[in-house]
PDB file of C-alpha atoms in Angstrom:
ATOM      1  CA  MET A 695      -0.093   0.235  -0.154  1.00 80.00           C
ATOM      2  CA  ILE A 696       2.842   2.402   1.009  1.00 86.00           C
ATOM      3  CA  TYR A 697       4.436   1.927  -2.761  1.00 84.00           C
ATOM      4  CA  LYS A 698       0.817   3.373  -3.941  1.00 85.00           C
ATOM      5  CA  ILE A 699       1.275   6.441  -1.731  1.00 91.00           C
ATOM      6  CA  VAL A 700       4.466   7.157  -2.894  1.00 89.00           C
ATOM      7  CA  ILE A 701       3.760   6.860  -6.451  1.00 90.00           C
ATOM      8  CA  VAL A 702       0.634   9.271  -5.954  1.00 93.00           C
ATOM      9  CA  ALA A 703       2.744  11.639  -4.060  1.00 94.00           C
ATOM     10  CA  MET A 704       5.630  11.659  -6.612  1.00 93.00           C
ATOM     11  CA  LEU A 705       2.614  12.328  -9.237  1.00 93.00           C
ATOM     12  CA  PHE A 706       1.530  15.365  -7.518  1.00 95.00           C
ATOM     13  CA  PHE A 707       4.920  16.439  -7.115  1.00 93.00           C
ATOM     14  CA  MET A 708       5.389  16.402 -10.931  1.00 92.00           C
ATOM     15  CA  VAL A 709       2.295  18.154 -11.637  1.00 92.00           C
ATOM     16  CA  TYR A 710       3.131  20.997  -9.106  1.00 92.00           C
ATOM     17  CA  ASN A 711       6.821  21.255 -11.007  1.00 90.00           C
ATOM     18  CA  LEU A 712       4.832  21.422 -14.137  1.00 89.00           C
ATOM     19  CA  PHE A 713       2.393  24.364 -13.160  1.00 90.00           C
ATOM     20  CA  ARG A 714       5.486  26.405 -11.528  1.00 89.00           C
ATOM     21  CA  ALA A 715       7.492  25.866 -14.809  1.00 87.00           C
ATOM     22  CA  LEU A 716       4.210  27.666 -16.735  1.00 87.00           C
ATOM     23  CA  PHE A 717       4.000  30.344 -14.139  1.00 86.00           C
ATOM     24  CA  LEU A 718       7.417  31.180 -14.484  1.00 85.00           C
ATOM     25  CA  MET A 719       7.143  31.075 -18.307  1.00 82.00           C
ATOM     26  CA  ASN A 720       3.864  33.354 -18.174  1.00 83.00           C
ATOM     27  CA  LYS A 721       5.213  36.034 -16.066  1.00 82.00           C
ATOM     28  CA  ASN A 722       9.055  36.374 -17.840  1.00 73.00           C
ATOM     29  CA  ASP A 723      10.721  37.708 -14.468  1.00 75.00           C
ATOM     30  CA  PRO A 724      14.801  37.853 -14.355  1.00 76.00           C
ATOM     31  CA  ASN A 725      14.611  37.244 -10.997  1.00 79.00           C
ATOM     32  CA  GLN A 726      12.693  34.408 -10.718  1.00 75.00           C
ATOM     33  CA  PRO A 727      14.638  30.824 -10.661  1.00 79.00           C
ATOM     34  CA  SER A 728      14.803  29.494 -14.370  1.00 81.00           C
ATOM     35  CA  MET A 729      12.020  27.556 -15.981  1.00 81.00           C
ATOM     36  CA  THR A 730      14.489  24.725 -16.397  1.00 84.00           C
ATOM     37  CA  LYS A 731      14.924  23.904 -13.089  1.00 86.00           C
ATOM     38  CA  PHE A 732      11.441  22.975 -12.759  1.00 86.00           C
ATOM     39  CA  ILE A 733      11.490  21.017 -16.121  1.00 88.00           C
ATOM     40  CA  GLY A 734      14.369  19.153 -15.103  1.00 89.00           C
ATOM     41  CA  ARG A 735      12.869  18.309 -11.455  1.00 89.00           C
ATOM     42  CA  ARG A 736       9.947  17.011 -13.135  1.00 90.00           C
ATOM     43  CA  LEU A 737      11.548  14.932 -15.508  1.00 91.00           C
ATOM     44  CA  MET A 738      13.556  13.118 -12.964  1.00 93.00           C
ATOM     45  CA  VAL A 739      10.624  12.841 -11.059  1.00 92.00           C
ATOM     46  CA  SER A 740       8.658  10.908 -14.062  1.00 93.00           C
ATOM     47  CA  VAL A 741      12.099   8.752 -14.420  1.00 94.00           C
ATOM     48  CA  ALA A 742      11.740   7.777 -10.739  1.00 94.00           C
ATOM     49  CA  ILE A 743       8.236   6.592 -11.378  1.00 93.00           C
ATOM     50  CA  VAL A 744       8.725   4.571 -14.253  1.00 94.00           C
ATOM     51  CA  ALA A 745      12.130   2.828 -12.156  1.00 95.00           C
ATOM     52  CA  PHE A 746       9.780   2.458  -9.039  1.00 92.00           C
ATOM     53  CA  LEU A 747       7.474   0.772 -11.265  1.00 91.00           C
ATOM     54  CA  ILE A 748       9.801  -1.391 -12.903  1.00 93.00           C
ATOM     55  CA  ILE A 749      11.276  -2.529  -9.596  1.00 92.00           C
ATOM     56  CA  ALA A 750       7.946  -3.227  -8.080  1.00 90.00           C
ATOM     57  CA  LEU A 751       6.674  -5.580 -10.797  1.00 90.00           C
ATOM     58  CA  LEU A 752      10.137  -7.264 -10.742  1.00 93.00           C
ATOM     59  CA  THR A 753       9.940  -7.895  -7.199  1.00 92.00           C
ATOM     60  CA  GLY A 754       6.173  -8.819  -6.998  1.00 88.00           C
ATOM     61  CA  LEU A 755       5.224  -5.924  -4.973  1.00 87.00           C
ATOM     62  CA  ILE A 756       2.429  -5.114  -7.736  1.00 86.00           C
ATOM     63  CA  THR A 757       1.056  -7.447 -10.298  1.00 86.00           C
ATOM     64  CA  PRO A 758      -0.052  -6.843 -13.839  1.00 85.00           C
ATOM     65  CA  ASN A 759      -3.734  -7.310 -14.883  1.00 83.00           C
ATOM     66  CA  PRO A 760      -3.057 -11.043 -16.748  1.00 82.00           C
ATOM     67  CA  ARG A 761      -6.285 -10.748 -18.976  1.00 81.00           C
ATOM     68  CA  PRO A 762      -6.739  -7.074 -20.640  1.00 75.00           C
ATOM     69  CA  TYR A 763     -10.287  -7.654 -21.068  1.00 74.00           C
TER      70      TYR A 763
END
């Protein structure tokens, strides 16, 4: 159950960084941090989510649906 909570928290963090980058792109303030900082965080979190899901599948923490219908 804890892995589901971790995945959902990482997804929320990824969406948060996406919207932070969007607002920085629209403001275009030179005193604010770069937009690429937040896009880079979003990319790293998405890579971590995929790696976490693959590890969870390989270790048996989660099982895929055997029949798609």
